[in-house]
PDB file of C-alpha atoms in Angstrom:
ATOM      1  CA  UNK A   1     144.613 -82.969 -81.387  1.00 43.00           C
ATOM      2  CA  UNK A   2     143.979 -79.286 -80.491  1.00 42.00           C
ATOM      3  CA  UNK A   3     147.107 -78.799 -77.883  1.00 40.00           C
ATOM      4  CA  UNK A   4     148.358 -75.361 -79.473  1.00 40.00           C
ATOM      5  CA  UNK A   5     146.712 -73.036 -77.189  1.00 40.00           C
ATOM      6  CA  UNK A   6     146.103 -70.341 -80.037  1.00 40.00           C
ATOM      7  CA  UNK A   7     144.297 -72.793 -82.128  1.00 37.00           C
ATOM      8  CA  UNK A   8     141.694 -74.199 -79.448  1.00 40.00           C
ATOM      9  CA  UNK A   9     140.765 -69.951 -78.987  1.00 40.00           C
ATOM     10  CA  UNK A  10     139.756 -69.737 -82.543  1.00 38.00           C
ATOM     11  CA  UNK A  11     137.221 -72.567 -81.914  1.00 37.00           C
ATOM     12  CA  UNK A  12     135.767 -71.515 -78.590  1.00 43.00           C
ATOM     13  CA  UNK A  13     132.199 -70.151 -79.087  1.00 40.00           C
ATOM     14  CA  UNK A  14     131.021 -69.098 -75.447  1.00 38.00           C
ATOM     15  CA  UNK A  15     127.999 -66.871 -76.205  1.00 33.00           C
ATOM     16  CA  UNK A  16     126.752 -68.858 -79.061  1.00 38.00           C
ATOM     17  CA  UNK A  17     126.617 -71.828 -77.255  1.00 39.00           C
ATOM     18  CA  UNK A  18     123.343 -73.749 -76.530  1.00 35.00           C
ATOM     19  CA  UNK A  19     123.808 -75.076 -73.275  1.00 37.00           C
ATOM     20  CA  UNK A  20     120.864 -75.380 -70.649  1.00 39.00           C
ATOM     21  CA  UNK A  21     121.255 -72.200 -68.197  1.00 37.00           C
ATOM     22  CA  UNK A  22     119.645 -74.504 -65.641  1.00 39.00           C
ATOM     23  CA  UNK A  23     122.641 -74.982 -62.610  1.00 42.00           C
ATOM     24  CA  UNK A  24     124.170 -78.722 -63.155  1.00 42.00           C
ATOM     25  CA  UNK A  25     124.032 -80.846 -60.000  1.00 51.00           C
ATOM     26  CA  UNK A  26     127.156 -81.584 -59.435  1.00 74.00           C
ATOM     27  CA  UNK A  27     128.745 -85.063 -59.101  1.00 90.00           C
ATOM     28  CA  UNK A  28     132.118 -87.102 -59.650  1.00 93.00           C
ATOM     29  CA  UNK A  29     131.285 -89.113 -62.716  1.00 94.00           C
ATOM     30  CA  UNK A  30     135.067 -90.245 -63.406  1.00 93.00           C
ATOM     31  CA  UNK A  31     138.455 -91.199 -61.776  1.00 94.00           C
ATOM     32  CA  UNK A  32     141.755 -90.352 -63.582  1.00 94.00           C
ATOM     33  CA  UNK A  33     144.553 -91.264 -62.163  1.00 93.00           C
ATOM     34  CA  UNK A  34     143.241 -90.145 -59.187  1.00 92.00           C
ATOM     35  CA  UNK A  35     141.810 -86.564 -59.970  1.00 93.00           C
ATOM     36  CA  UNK A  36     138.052 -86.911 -59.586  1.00 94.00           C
ATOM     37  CA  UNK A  37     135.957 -85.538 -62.679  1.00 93.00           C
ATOM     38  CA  UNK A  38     132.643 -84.004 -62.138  1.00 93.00           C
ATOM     39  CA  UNK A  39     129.243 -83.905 -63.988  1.00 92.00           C
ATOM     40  CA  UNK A  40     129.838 -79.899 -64.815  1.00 90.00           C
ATOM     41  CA  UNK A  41     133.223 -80.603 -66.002  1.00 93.00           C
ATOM     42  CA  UNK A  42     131.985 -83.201 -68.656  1.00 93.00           C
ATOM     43  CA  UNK A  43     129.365 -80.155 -69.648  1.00 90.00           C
ATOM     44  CA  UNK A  44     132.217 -77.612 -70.020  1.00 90.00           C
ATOM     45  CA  UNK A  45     134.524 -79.948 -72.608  1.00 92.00           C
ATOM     46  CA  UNK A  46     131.200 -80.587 -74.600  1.00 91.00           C
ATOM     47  CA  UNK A  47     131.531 -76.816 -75.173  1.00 88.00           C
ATOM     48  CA  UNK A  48     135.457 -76.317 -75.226  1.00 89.00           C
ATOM     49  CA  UNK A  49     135.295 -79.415 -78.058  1.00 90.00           C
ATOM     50  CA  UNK A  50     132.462 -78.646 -79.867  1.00 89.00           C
ATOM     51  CA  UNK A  51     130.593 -82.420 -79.142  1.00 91.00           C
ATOM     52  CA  UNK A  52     127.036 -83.008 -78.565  1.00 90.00           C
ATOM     53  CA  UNK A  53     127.489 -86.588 -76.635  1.00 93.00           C
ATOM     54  CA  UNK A  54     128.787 -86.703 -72.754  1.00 93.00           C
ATOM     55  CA  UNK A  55     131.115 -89.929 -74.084  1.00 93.00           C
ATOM     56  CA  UNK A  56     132.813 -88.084 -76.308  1.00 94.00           C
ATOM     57  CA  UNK A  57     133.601 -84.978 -74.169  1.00 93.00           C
ATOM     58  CA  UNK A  58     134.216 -87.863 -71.345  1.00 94.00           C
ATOM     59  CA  UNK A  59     137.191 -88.963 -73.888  1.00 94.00           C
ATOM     60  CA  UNK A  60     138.375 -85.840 -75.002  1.00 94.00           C
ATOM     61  CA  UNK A  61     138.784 -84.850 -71.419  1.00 95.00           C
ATOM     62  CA  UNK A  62     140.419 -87.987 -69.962  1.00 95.00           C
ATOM     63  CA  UNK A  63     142.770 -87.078 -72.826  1.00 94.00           C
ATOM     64  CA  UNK A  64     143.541 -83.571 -71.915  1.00 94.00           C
ATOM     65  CA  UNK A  65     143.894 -84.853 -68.338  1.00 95.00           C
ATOM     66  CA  UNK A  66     146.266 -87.536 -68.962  1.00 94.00           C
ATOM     67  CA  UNK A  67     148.671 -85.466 -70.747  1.00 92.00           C
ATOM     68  CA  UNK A  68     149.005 -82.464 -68.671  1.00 93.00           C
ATOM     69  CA  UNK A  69     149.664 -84.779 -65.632  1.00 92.00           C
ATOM     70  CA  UNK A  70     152.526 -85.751 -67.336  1.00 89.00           C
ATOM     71  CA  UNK A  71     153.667 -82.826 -68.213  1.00 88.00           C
ATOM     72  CA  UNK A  72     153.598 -81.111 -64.809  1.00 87.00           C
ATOM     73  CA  UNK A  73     155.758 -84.601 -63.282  1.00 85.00           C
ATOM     74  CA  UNK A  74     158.337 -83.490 -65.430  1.00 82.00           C
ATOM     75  CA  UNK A  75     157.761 -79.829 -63.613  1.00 84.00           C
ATOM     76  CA  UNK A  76     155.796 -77.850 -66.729  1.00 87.00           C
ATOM     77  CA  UNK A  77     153.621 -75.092 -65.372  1.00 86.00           C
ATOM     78  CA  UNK A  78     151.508 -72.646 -66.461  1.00 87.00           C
ATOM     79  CA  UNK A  79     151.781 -69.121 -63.742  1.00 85.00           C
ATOM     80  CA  UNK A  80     148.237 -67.575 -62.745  1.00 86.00           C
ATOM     81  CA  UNK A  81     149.622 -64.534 -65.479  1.00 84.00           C
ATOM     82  CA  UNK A  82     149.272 -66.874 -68.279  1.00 88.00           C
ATOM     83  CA  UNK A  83     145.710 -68.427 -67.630  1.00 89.00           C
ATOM     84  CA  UNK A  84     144.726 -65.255 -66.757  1.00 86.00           C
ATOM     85  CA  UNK A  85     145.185 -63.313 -69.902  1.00 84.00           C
ATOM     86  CA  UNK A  86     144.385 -66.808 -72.314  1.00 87.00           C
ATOM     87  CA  UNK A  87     141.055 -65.861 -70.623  1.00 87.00           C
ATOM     88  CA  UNK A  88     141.292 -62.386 -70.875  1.00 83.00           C
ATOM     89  CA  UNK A  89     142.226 -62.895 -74.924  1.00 83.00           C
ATOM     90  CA  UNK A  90     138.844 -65.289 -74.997  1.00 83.00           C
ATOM     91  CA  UNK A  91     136.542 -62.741 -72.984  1.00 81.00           C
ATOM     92  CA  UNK A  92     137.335 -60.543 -76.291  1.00 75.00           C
ATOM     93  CA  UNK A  93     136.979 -62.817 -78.527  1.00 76.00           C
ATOM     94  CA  UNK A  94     133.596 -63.222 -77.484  1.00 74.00           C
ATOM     95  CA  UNK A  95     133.142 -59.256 -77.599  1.00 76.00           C
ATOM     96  CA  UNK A  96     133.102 -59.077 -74.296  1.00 77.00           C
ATOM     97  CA  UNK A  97     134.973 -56.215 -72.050  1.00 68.00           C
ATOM     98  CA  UNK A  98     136.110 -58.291 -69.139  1.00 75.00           C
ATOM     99  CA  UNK A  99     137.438 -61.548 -67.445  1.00 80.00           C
ATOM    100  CA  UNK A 100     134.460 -60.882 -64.996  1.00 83.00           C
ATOM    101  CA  UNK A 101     131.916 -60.439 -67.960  1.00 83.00           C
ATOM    102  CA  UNK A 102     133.095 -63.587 -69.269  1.00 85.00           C
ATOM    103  CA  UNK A 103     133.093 -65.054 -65.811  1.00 88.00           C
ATOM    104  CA  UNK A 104     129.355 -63.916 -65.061  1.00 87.00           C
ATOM    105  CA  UNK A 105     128.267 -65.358 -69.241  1.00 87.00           C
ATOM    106  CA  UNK A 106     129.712 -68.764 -67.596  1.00 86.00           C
ATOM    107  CA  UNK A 107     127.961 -69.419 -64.643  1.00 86.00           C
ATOM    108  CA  UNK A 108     124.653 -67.745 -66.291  1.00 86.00           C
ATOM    109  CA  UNK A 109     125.082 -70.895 -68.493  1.00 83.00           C
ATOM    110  CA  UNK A 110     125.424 -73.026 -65.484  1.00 82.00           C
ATOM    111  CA  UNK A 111     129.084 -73.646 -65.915  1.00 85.00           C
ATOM    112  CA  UNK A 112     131.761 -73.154 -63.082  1.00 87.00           C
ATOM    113  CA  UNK A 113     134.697 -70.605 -63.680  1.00 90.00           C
ATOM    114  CA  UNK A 114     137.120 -72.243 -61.266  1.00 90.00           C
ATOM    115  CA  UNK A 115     136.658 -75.698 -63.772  1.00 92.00           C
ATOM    116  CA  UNK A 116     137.218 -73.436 -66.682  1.00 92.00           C
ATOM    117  CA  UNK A 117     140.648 -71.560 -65.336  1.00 92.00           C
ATOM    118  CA  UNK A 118     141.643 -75.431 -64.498  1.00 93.00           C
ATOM    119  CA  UNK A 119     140.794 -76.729 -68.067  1.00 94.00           C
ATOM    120  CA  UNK A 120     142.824 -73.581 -69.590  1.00 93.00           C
ATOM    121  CA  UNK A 121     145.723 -74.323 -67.034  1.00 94.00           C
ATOM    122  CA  UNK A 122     145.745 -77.926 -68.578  1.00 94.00           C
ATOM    123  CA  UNK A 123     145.611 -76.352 -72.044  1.00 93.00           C
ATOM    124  CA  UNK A 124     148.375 -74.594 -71.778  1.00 93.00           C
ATOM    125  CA  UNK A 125     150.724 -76.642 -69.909  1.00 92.00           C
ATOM    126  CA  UNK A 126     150.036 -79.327 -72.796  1.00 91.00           C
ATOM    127  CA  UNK A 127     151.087 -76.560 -75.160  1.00 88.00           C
ATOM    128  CA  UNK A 128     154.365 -76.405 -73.158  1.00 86.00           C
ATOM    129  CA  UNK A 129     154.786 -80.223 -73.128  1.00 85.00           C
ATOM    130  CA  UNK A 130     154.385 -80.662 -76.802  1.00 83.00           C
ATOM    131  CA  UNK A 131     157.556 -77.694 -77.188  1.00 77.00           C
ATOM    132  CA  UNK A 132     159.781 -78.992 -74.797  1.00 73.00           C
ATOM    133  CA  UNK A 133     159.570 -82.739 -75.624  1.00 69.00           C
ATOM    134  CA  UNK A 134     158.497 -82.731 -79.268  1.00 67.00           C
ATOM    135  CA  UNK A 135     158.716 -79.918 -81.597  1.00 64.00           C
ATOM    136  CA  UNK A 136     162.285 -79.141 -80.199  1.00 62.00           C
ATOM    137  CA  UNK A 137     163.418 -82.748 -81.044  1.00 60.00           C
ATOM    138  CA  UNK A 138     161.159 -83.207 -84.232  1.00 61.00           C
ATOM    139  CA  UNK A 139     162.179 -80.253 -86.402  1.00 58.00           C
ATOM    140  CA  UNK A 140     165.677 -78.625 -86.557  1.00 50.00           C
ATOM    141  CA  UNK A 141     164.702 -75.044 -87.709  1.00 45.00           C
ATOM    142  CA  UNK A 142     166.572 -72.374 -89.180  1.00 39.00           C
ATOM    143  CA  UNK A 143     169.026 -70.461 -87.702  1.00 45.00           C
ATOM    144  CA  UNK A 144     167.185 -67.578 -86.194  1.00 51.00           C
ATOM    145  CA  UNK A 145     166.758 -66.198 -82.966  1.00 58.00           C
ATOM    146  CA  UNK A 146     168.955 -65.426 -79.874  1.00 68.00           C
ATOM    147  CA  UNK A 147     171.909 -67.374 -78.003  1.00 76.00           C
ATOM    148  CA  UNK A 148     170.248 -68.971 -74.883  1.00 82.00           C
ATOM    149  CA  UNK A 149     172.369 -71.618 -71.706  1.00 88.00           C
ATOM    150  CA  UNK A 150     170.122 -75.118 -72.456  1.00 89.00           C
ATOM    151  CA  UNK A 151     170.554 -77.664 -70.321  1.00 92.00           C
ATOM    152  CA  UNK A 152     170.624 -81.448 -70.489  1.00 93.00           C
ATOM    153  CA  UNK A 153     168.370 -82.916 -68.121  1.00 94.00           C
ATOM    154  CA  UNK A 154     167.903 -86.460 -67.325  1.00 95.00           C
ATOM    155  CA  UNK A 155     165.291 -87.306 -64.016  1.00 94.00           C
ATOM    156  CA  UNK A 156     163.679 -90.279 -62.099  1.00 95.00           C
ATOM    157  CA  UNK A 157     160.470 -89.360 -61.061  1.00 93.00           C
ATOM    158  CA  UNK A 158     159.130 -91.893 -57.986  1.00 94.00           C
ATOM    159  CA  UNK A 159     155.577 -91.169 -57.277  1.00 91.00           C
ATOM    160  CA  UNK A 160     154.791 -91.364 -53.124  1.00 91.00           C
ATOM    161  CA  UNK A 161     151.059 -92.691 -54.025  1.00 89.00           C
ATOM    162  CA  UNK A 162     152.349 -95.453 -55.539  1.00 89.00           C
ATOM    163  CA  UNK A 163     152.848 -99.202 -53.720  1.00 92.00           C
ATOM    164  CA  UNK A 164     156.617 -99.103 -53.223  1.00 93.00           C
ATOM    165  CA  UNK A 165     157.650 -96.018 -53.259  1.00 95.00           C
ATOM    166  CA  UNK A 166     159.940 -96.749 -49.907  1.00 95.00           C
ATOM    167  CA  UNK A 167     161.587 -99.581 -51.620  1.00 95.00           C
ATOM    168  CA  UNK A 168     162.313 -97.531 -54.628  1.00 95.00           C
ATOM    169  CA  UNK A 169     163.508 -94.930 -53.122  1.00 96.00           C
ATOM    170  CA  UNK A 170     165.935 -96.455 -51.081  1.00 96.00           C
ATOM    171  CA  UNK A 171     167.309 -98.725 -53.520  1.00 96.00           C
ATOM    172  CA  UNK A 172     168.240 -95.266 -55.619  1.00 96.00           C
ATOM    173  CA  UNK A 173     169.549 -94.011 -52.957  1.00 95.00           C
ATOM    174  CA  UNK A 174     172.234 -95.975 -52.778  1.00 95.00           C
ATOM    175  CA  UNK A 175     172.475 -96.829 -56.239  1.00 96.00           C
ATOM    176  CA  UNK A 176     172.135 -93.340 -58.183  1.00 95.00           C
ATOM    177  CA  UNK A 177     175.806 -92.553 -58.037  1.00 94.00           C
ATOM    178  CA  UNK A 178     177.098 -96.112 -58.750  1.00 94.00           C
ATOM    179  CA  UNK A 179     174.757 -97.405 -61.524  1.00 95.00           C
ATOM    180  CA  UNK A 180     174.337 -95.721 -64.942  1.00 96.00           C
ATOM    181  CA  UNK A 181     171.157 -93.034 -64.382  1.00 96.00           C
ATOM    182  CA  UNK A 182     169.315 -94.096 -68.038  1.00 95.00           C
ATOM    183  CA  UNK A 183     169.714 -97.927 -66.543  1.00 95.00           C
ATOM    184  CA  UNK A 184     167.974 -96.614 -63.183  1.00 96.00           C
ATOM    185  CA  UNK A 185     164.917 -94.483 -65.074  1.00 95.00           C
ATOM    186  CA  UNK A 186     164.130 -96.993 -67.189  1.00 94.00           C
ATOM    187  CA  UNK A 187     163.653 -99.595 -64.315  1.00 95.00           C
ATOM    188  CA  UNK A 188     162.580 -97.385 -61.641  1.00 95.00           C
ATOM    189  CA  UNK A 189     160.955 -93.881 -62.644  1.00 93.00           C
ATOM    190  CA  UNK A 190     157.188 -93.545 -62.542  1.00 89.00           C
ATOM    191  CA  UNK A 191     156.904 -91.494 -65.134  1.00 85.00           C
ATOM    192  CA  UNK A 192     156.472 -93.405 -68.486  1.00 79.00           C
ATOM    193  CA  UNK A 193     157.397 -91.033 -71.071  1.00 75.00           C
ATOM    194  CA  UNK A 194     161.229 -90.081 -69.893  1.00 85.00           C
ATOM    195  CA  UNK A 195     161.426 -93.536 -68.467  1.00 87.00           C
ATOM    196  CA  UNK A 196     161.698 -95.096 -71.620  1.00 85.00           C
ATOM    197  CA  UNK A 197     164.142 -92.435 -72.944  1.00 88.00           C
ATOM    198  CA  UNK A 198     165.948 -93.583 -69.580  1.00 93.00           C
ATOM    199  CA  UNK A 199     165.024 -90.523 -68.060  1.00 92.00           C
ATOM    200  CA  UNK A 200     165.688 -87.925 -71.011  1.00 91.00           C
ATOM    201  CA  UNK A 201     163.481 -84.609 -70.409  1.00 87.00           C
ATOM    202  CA  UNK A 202     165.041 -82.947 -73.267  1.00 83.00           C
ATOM    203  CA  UNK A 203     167.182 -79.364 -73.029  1.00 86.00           C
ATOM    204  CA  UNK A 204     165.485 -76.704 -70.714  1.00 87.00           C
ATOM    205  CA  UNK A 205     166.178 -73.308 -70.758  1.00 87.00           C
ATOM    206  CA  UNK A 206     165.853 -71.037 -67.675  1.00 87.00           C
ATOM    207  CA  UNK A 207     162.009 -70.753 -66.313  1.00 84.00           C
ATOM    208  CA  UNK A 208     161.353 -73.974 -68.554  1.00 82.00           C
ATOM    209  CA  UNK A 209     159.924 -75.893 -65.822  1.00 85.00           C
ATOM    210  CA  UNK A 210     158.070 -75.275 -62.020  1.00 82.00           C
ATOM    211  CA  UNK A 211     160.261 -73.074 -59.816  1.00 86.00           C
ATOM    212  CA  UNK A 212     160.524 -76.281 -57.552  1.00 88.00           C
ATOM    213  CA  UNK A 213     162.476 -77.935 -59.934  1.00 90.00           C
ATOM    214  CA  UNK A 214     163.987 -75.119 -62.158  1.00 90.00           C
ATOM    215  CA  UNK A 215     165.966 -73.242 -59.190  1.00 92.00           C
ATOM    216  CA  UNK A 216     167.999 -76.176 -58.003  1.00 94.00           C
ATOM    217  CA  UNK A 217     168.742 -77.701 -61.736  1.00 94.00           C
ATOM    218  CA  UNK A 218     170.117 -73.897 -62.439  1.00 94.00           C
ATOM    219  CA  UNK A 219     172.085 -74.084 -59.409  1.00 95.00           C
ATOM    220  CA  UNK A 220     173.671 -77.155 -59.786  1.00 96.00           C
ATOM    221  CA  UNK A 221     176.342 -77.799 -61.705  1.00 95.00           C
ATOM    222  CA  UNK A 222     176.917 -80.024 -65.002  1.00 95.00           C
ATOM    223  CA  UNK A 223     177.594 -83.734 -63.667  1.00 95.00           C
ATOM    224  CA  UNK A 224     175.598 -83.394 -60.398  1.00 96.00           C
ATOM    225  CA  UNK A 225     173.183 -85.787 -59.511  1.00 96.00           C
ATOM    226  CA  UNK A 226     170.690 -84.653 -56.690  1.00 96.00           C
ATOM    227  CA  UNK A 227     167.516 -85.412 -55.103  1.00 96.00           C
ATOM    228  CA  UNK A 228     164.500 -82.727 -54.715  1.00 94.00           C
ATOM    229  CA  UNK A 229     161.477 -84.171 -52.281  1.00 94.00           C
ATOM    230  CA  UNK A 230     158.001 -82.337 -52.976  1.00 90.00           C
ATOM    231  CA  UNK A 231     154.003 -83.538 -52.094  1.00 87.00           C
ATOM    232  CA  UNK A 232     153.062 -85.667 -54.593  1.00 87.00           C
ATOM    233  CA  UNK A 233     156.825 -86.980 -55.451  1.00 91.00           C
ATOM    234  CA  UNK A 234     160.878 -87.232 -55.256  1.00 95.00           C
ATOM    235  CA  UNK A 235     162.801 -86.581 -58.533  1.00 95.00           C
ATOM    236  CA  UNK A 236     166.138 -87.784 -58.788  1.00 97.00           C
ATOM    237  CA  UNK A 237     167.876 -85.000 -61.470  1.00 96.00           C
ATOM    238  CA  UNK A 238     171.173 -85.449 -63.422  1.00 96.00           C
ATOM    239  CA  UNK A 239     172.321 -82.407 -65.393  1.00 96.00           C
ATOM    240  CA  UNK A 240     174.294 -83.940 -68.133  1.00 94.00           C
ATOM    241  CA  UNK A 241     175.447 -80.974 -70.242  1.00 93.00           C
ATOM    242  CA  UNK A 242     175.151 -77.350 -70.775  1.00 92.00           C
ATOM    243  CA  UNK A 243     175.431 -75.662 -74.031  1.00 88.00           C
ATOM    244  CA  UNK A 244     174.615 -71.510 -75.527  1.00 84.00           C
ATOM    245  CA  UNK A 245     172.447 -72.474 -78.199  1.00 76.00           C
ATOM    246  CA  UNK A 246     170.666 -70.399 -80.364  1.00 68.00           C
ATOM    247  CA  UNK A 247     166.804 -70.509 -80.577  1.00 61.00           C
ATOM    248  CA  UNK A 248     165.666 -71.934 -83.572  1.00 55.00           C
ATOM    249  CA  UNK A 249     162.364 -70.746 -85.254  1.00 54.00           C
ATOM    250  CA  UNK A 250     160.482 -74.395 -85.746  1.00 54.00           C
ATOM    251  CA  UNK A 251     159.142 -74.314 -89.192  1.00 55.00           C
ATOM    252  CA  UNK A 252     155.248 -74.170 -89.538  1.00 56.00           C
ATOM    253  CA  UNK A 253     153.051 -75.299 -91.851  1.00 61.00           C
ATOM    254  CA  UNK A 254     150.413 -78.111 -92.403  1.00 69.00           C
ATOM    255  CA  UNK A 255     152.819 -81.111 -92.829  1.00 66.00           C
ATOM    256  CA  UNK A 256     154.676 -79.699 -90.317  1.00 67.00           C
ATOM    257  CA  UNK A 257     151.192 -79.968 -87.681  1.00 73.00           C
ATOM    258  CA  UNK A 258     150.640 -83.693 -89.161  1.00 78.00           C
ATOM    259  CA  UNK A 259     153.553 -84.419 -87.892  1.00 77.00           C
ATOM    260  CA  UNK A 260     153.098 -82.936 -84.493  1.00 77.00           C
ATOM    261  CA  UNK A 261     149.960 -84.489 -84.188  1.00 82.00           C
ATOM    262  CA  UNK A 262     151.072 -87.867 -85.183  1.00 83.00           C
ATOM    263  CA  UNK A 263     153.990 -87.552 -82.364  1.00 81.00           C
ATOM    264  CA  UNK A 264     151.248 -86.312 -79.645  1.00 85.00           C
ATOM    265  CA  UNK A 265     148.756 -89.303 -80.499  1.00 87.00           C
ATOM    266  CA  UNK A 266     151.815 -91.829 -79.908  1.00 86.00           C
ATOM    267  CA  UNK A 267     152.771 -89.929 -76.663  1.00 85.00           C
ATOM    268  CA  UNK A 268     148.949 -90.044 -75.469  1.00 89.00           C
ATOM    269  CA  UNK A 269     148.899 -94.226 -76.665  1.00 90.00           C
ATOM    270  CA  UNK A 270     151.870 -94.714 -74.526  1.00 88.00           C
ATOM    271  CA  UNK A 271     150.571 -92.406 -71.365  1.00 90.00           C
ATOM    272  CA  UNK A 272     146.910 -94.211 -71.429  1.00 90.00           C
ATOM    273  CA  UNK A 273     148.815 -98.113 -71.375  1.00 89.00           C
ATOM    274  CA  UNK A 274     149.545 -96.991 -67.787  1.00 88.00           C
ATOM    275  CA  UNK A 275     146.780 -94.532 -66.958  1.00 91.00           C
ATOM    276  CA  UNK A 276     143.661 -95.982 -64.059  1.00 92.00           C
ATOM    277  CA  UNK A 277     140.305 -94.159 -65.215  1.00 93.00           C
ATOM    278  CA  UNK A 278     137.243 -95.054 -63.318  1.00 93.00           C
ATOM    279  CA  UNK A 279     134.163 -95.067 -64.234  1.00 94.00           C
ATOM    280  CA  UNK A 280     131.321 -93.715 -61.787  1.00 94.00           C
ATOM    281  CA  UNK A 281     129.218 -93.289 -64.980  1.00 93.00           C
ATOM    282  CA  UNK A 282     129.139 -96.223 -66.737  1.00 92.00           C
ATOM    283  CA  UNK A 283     127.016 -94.365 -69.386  1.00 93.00           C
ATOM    284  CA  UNK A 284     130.675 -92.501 -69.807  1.00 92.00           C
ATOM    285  CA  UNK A 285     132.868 -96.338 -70.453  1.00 88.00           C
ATOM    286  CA  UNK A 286     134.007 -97.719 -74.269  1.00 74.00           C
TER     287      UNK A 286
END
């Protein structure tokens, strides 16, 4: 899987692309998890992967999708600087001068710029993910780098879509200082991946993770448990420990990126056992 932002540029051929210039008619043609697809978005991923058949892309993109929700429960973001210049580095690629030259080559092809920032958001907060909660814990590096405060961070995400959220949340409420927290995330969080680590998001650094979440956890201290309420959810945060660590350099390599890949596919299994997609086009299904 191409989640390494500066491996999906070297495979992105704009210009050369064969795509009808005639303007798509747009319409949802997919559900997931309750962010609506559309036709042109299905037409885009047949270009960012490289596939010829609207199934495929359909796949590829419920994929991408599905893993950068996750990643952004857990408070990964990408800032308007970073999707900005990933574009900026692709308008060049493509030996063009400008974002807005690249911009105006896109919708000439009938493709929508504000679905392409999106899918290069998603890109790169994937990128993030796969750092934070794999290559981190998969490969111990060597000793290089600078000394940096990492901190523990355990979390119960409870989604407010979600039938019960009420019930949830008030049975944490009285329980989160009483009951061990990994006993509570496994049985309670929404959010599959650090529920079954029973709640484990791994060691964050400073500007790790969405300002929503990464101000408080850096105010707190080390043994607090608190409670941060935004739109779509409520985390429940424990900061277990705080260490100066240095940086290590994760080793590279091609075993090293089987590995990687292998960890991402079993992350993606486990995300899509709990994912809704619906299918508006059934043409898109199987």
């Amino acid at each position: 899987m191409r989640v390494l932002l500066s491996l999906i540029l070297l495979v992105m051929m704009v210009v050369s692309s064969a795509i009808s210039e005639e303007k798509l008619l747009d319409k949802i043609v997919l559900v997931v998890n309750g962010k609506p697809v559309l036709k042109s978005e299905i037409e885009l991923a047949k270009e960012w992967y490289g596939v010829k058949s609207d199934k495929e892309a359909a796949k590829k993109l419920i994929d991408q999708i599905i893993l950068a929700q996750a990643a952004e429960k857990v408070g990964i973001h990408a800032t308007p600087t970073e999707v900005d210049n990933a574009i900026l580095r692709l308008a060049r690629m493509n030996r063009l001068g400008s974002v807005n030259e690249f911009k105006k080559r896109l919708e000439e092809r009938g493709l929508v710029f504000s679905l392409f920032k999106d899918l290069i958001k998603r890109e790169i907060v994937i990128s993030k993910f796969v750092h934070i909660y794999l290559k981190r814990n998969l490969f111990e590096g060597i000793e290089e780098g600078k000394a940096v405060d990492l901190r523990k961070i355990r979390l119960i995400y409870l989604d407010k879509s979600k039938p019960g959220f009420n019930e949830k949340y008030e049975i944490l409420k009285k329980l989160v200082n009483k009951e061990p927290f990994d006993k509570l995330a496994k049985e309670y969080s929404d959010d599959p991946v650090t529920a079954e680590k029973g709640g484990l998001l791994g060691e964050v650094k400073k500007g790790d993770l969405v300002k929503t979440l990464d101000k408080p956890i850096w105010e707190h201290k080390v043994g607090d448990i608190f409670e941060i309420d935004t739109d779509k959810g409520v985390y429940f945060i424990k900061i277990e420990s705080e260490e100066k660590k240095i940086v290590h350099q994760e080793p590279t390599g091609e075993e090293v990126n089987k590995k990687l890949q292998k960890e991402v596919e079993l992350y993606l299994k486990k995300l899509k056992e709990n994912a809704v997609v619906e299918y508006i086009d059934k043409s898109l299904e199987g």
